[in-house]
PDB file of C-alpha atoms in Angstrom:
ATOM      1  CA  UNK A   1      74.501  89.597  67.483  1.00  0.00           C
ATOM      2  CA  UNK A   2      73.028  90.778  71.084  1.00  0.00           C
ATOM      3  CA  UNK A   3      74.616  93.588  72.790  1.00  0.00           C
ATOM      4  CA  UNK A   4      73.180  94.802  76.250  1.00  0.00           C
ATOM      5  CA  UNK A   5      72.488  97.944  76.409  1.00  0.00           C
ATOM      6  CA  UNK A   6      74.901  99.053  79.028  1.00  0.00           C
ATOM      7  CA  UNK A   7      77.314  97.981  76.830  1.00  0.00           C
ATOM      8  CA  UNK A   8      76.353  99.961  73.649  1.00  0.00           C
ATOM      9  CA  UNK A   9      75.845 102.905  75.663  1.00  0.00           C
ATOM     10  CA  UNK A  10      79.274 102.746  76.154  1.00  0.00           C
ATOM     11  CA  UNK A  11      80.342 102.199  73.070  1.00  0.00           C
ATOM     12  CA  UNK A  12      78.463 105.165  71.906  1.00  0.00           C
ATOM     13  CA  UNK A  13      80.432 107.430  74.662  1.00  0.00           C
ATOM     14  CA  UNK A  14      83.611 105.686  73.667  1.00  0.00           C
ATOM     15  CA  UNK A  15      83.020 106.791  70.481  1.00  0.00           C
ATOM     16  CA  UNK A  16      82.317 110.420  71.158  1.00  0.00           C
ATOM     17  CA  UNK A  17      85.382 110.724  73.658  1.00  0.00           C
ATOM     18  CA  UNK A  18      87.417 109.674  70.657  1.00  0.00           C
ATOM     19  CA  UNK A  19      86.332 111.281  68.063  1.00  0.00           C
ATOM     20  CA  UNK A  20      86.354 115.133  70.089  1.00  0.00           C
ATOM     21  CA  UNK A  21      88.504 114.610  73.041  1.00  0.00           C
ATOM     22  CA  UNK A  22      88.003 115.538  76.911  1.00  0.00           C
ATOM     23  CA  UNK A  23      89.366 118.881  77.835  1.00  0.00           C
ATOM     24  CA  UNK A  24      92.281 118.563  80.668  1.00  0.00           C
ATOM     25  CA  UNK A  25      92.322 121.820  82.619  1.00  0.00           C
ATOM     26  CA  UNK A  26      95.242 120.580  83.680  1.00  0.00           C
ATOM     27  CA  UNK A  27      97.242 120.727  80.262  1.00  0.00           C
ATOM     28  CA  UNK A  28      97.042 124.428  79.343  1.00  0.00           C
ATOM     29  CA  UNK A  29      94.730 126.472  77.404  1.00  0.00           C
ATOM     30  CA  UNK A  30      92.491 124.611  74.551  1.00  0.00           C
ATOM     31  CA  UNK A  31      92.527 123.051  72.088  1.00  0.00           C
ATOM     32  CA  UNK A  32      95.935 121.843  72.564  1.00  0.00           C
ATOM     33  CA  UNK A  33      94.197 120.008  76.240  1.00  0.00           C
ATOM     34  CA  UNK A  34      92.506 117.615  74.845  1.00  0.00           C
ATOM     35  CA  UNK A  35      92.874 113.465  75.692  1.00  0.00           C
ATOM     36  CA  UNK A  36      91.099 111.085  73.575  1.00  0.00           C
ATOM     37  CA  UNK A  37      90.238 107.992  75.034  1.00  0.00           C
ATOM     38  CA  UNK A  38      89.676 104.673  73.443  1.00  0.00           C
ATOM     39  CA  UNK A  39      87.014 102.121  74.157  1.00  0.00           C
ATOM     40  CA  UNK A  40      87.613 100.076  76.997  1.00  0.00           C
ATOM     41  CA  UNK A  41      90.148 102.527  78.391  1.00  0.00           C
ATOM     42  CA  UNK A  42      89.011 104.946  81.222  1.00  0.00           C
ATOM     43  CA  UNK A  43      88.086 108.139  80.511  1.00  0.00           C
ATOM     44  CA  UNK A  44      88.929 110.923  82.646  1.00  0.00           C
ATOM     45  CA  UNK A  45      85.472 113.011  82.122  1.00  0.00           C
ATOM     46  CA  UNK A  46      85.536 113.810  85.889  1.00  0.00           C
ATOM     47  CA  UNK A  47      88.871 115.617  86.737  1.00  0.00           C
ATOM     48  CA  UNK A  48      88.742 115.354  90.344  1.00  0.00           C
ATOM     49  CA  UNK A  49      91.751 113.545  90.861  1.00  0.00           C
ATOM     50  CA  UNK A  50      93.415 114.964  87.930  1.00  0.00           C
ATOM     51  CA  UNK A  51      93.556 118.088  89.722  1.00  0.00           C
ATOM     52  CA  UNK A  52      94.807 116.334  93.063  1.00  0.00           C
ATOM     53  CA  UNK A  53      98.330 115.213  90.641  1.00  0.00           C
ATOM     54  CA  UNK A  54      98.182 118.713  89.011  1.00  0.00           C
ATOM     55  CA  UNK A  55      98.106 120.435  92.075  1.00  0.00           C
ATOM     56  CA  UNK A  56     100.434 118.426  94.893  1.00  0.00           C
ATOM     57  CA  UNK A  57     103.744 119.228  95.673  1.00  0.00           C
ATOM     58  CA  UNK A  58     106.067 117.216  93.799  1.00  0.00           C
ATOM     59  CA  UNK A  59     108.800 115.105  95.691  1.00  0.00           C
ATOM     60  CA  UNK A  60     112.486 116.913  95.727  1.00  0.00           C
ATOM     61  CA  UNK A  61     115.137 115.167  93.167  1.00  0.00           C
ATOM     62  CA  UNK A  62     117.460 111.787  94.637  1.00  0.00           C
ATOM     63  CA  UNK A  63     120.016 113.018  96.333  1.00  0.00           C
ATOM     64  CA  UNK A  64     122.795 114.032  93.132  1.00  0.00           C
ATOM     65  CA  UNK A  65     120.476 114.641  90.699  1.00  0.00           C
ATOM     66  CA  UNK A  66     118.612 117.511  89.458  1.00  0.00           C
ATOM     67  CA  UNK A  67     115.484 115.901  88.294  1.00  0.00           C
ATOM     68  CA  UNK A  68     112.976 112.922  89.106  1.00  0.00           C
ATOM     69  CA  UNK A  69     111.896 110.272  87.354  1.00  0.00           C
ATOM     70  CA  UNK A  70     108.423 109.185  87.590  1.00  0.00           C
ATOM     71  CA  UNK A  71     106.526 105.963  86.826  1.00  0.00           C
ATOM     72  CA  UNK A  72     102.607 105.846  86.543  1.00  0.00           C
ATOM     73  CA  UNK A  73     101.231 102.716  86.674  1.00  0.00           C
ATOM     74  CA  UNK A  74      98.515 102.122  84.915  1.00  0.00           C
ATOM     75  CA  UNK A  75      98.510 105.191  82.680  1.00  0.00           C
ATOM     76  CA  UNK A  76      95.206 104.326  80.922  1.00  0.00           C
ATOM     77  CA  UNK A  77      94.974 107.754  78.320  1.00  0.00           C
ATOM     78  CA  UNK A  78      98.028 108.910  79.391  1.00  0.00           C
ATOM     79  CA  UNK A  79      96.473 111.658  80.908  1.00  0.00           C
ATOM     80  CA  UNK A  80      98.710 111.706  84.540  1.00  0.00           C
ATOM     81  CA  UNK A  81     101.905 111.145  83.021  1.00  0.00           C
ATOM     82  CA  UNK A  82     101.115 114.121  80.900  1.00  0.00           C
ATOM     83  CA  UNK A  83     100.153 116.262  83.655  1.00  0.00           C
ATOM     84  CA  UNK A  84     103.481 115.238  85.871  1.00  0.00           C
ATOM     85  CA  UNK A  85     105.674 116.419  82.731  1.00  0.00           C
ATOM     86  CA  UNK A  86     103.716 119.593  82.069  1.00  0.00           C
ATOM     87  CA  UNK A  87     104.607 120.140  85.943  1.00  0.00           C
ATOM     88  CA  UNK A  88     107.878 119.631  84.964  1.00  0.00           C
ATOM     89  CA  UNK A  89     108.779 116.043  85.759  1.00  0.00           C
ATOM     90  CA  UNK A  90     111.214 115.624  82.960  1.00  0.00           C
ATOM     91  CA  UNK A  91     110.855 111.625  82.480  1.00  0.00           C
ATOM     92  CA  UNK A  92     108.096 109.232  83.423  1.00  0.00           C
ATOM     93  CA  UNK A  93     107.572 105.848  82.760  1.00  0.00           C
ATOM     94  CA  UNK A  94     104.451 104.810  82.146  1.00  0.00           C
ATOM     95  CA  UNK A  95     102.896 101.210  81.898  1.00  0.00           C
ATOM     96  CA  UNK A  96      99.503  99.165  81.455  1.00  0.00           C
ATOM     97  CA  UNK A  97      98.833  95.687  80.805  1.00  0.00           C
ATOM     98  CA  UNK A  98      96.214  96.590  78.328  1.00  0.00           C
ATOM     99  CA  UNK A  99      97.919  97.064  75.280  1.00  0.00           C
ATOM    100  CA  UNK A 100      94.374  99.066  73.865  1.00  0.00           C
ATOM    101  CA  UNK A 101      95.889 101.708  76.490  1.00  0.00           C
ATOM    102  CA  UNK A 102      99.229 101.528  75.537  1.00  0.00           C
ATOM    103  CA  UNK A 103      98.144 102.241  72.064  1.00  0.00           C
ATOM    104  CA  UNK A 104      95.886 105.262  73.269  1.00  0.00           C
ATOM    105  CA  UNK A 105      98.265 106.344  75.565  1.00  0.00           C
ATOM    106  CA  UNK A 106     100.479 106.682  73.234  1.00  0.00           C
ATOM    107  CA  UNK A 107      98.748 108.440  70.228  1.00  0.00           C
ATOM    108  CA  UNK A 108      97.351 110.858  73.148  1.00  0.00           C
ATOM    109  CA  UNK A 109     100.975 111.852  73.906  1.00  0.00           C
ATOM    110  CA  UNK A 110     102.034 112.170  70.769  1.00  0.00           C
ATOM    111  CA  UNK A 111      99.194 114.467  69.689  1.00  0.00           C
ATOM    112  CA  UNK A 112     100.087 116.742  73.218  1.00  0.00           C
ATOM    113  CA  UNK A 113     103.513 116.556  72.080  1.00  0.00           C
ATOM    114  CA  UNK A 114     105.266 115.156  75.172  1.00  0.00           C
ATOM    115  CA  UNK A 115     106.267 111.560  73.665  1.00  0.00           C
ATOM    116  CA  UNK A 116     110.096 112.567  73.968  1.00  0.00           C
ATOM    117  CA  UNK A 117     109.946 113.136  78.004  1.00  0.00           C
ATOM    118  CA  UNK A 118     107.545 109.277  78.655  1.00  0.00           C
ATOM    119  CA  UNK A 119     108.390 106.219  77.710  1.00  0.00           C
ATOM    120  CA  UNK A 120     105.493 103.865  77.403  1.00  0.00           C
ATOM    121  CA  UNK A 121     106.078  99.867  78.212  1.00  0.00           C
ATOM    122  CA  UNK A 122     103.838  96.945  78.526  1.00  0.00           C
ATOM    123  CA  UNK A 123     103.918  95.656  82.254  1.00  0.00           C
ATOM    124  CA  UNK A 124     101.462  94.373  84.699  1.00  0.00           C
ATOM    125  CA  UNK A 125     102.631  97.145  87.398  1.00  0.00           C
ATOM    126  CA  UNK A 126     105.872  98.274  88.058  1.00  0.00           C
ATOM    127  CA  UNK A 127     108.694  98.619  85.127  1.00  0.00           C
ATOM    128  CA  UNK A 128     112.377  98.240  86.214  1.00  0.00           C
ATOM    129  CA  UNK A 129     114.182 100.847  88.276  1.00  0.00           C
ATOM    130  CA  UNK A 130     112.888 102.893  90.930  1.00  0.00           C
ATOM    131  CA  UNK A 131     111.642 106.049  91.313  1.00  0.00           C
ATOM    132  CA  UNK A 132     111.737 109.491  93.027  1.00  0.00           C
ATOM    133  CA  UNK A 133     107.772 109.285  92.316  1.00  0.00           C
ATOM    134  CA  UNK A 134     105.591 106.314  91.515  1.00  0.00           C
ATOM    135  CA  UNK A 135     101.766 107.180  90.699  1.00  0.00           C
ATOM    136  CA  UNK A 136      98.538 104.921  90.402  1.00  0.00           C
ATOM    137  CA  UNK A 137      94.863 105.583  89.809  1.00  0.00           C
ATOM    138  CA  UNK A 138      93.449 102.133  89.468  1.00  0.00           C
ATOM    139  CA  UNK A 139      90.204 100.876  88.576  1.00  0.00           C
ATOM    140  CA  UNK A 140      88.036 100.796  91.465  1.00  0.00           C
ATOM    141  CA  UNK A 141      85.315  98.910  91.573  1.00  0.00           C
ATOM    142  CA  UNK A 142      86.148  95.238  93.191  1.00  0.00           C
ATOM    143  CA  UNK A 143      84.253  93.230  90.321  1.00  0.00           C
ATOM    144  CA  UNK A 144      84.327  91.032  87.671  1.00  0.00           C
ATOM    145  CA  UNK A 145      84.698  92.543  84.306  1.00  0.00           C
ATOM    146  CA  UNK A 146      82.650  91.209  81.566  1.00  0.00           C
ATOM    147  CA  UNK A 147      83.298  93.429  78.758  1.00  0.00           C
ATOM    148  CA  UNK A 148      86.432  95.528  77.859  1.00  0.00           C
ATOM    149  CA  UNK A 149      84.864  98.653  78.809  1.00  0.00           C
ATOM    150  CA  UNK A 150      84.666  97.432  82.253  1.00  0.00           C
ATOM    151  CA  UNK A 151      88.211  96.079  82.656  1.00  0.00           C
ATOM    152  CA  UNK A 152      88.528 100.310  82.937  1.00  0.00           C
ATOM    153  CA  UNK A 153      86.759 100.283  86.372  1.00  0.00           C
ATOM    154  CA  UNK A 154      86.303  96.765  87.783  1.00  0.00           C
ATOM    155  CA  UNK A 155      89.483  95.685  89.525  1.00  0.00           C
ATOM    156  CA  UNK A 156      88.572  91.532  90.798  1.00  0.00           C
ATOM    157  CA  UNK A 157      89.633  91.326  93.838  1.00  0.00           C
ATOM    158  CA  UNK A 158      91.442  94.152  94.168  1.00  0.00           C
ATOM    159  CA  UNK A 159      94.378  92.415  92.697  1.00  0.00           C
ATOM    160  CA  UNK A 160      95.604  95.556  90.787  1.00  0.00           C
ATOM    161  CA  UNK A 161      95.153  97.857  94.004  1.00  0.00           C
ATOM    162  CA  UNK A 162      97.092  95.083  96.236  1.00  0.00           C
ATOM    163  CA  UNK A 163      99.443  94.510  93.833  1.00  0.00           C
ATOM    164  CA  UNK A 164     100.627  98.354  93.690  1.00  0.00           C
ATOM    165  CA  UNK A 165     100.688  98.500  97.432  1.00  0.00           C
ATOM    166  CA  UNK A 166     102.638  95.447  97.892  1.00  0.00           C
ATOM    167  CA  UNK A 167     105.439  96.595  95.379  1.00  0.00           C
ATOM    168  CA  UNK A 168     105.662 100.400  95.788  1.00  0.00           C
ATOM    169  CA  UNK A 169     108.281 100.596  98.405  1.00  0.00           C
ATOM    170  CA  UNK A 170     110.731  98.439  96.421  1.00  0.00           C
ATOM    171  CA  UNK A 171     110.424 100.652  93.581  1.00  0.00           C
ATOM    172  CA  UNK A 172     111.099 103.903  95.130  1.00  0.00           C
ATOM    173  CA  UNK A 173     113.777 105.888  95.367  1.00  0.00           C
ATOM    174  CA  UNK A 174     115.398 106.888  98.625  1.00  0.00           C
ATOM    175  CA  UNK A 175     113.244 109.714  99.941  1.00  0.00           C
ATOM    176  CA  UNK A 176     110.389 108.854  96.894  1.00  0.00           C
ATOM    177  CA  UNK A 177     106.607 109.559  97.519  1.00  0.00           C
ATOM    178  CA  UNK A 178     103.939 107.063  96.442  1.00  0.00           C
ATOM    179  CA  UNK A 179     100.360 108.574  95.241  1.00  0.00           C
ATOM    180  CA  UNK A 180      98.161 106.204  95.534  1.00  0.00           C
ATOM    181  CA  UNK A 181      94.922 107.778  93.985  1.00  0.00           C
ATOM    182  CA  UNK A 182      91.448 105.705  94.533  1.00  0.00           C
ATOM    183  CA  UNK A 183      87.660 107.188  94.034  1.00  0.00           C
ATOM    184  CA  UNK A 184      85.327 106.222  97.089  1.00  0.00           C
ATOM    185  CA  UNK A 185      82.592 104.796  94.738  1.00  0.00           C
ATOM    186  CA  UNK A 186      83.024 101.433  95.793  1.00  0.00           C
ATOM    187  CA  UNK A 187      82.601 102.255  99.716  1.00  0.00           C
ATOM    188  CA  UNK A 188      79.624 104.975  98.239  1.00  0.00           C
ATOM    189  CA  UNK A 189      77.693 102.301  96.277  1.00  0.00           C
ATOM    190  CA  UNK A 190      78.692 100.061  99.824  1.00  0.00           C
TER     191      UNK A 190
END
């Protein structure tokens, strides 16, 4: 078989992301910070906007209620929903298409310990329900994909990005905050 090169280069990263993990400032004190990412599923090696979610002041609870909910769409790793619940958001749903992040979403979770406080489902956006607080970080670069790997940055068309905007406000809550969080790369590399 032929494999570019780009493309086994990042397999090769893939591989060491899984196998030791990228540290999340964000989650406490090592080792217990650590997300592993799978292949073809974004890996959150620069913590830029990790920090932005870790460090922004949350919305206040619906009106009657003494918590939020909060959905992240497009959790990838997991790695948002995990920092909104070490924050102290006490439920988020999180969703993907992908079911390669569902899967590493999932055992990421799981090995952080937080699988009892997010529920994980399949969707192409938004689950059911609304929401005091509805996060997305999507892929950013307005491409074709070619490869799996890709699928983690390209977004064709912006279809994802337009899609989020174009639902958000009928999936918030009365007085709910959308965080729409988007890397400049695409305007950088012009």
């Amino acid at each position: 078989s032929v494999v570019s090169l780009r493309e086994l280069l990042g397999v090769t990263s893939a591989h060491e992301w899984r196998r030791v993990g990228v540290e999340i400032a964000a989650l406490g004190a090592a080792p217990n910070n650590r997300v592993h990412p799978h292949y073809g599923v974004f890996s959150p090696v620069r913590g830029e906007y990790i920090g932005l979610v870790a460090s922004a002041h949350l919305p206040k609870p619906p009106k009657g209620q003494d918590h939020i909910t909060a959905f992240d769409i497009g959790t990838g790793t997991g790695v948002l929903a995990a920092v909104l619940v070490h924050r102290g958001v006490q439920h988020v749903v999180a969703t993907d298409s992908e079911p390669r992040a569902l899967t590493c979403a999932q055992e990421n979770l799981a090995r952080l310990g937080l699988q009892k406080h997010i529920t994980l489902l399949p969707a192409d956006l938004f689950p059911p329900g609304l929401a005091a607080l509805i996060v997305c970080n999507p892929p950013w670069l307005p491409a074709r994909p070619s490869s799996p790997l890709e699928r983690a940055v390209y977004d064709e068309g912006g279809r994802m990005l337009k899609g989020f905007l174009a639902g958000l406000v009928g999936h918030l809550a009365p007085g709910g905050e959308g965080w729409l969080i988007l890397s400049n790369l695409a305007e950088l590399l012009g």
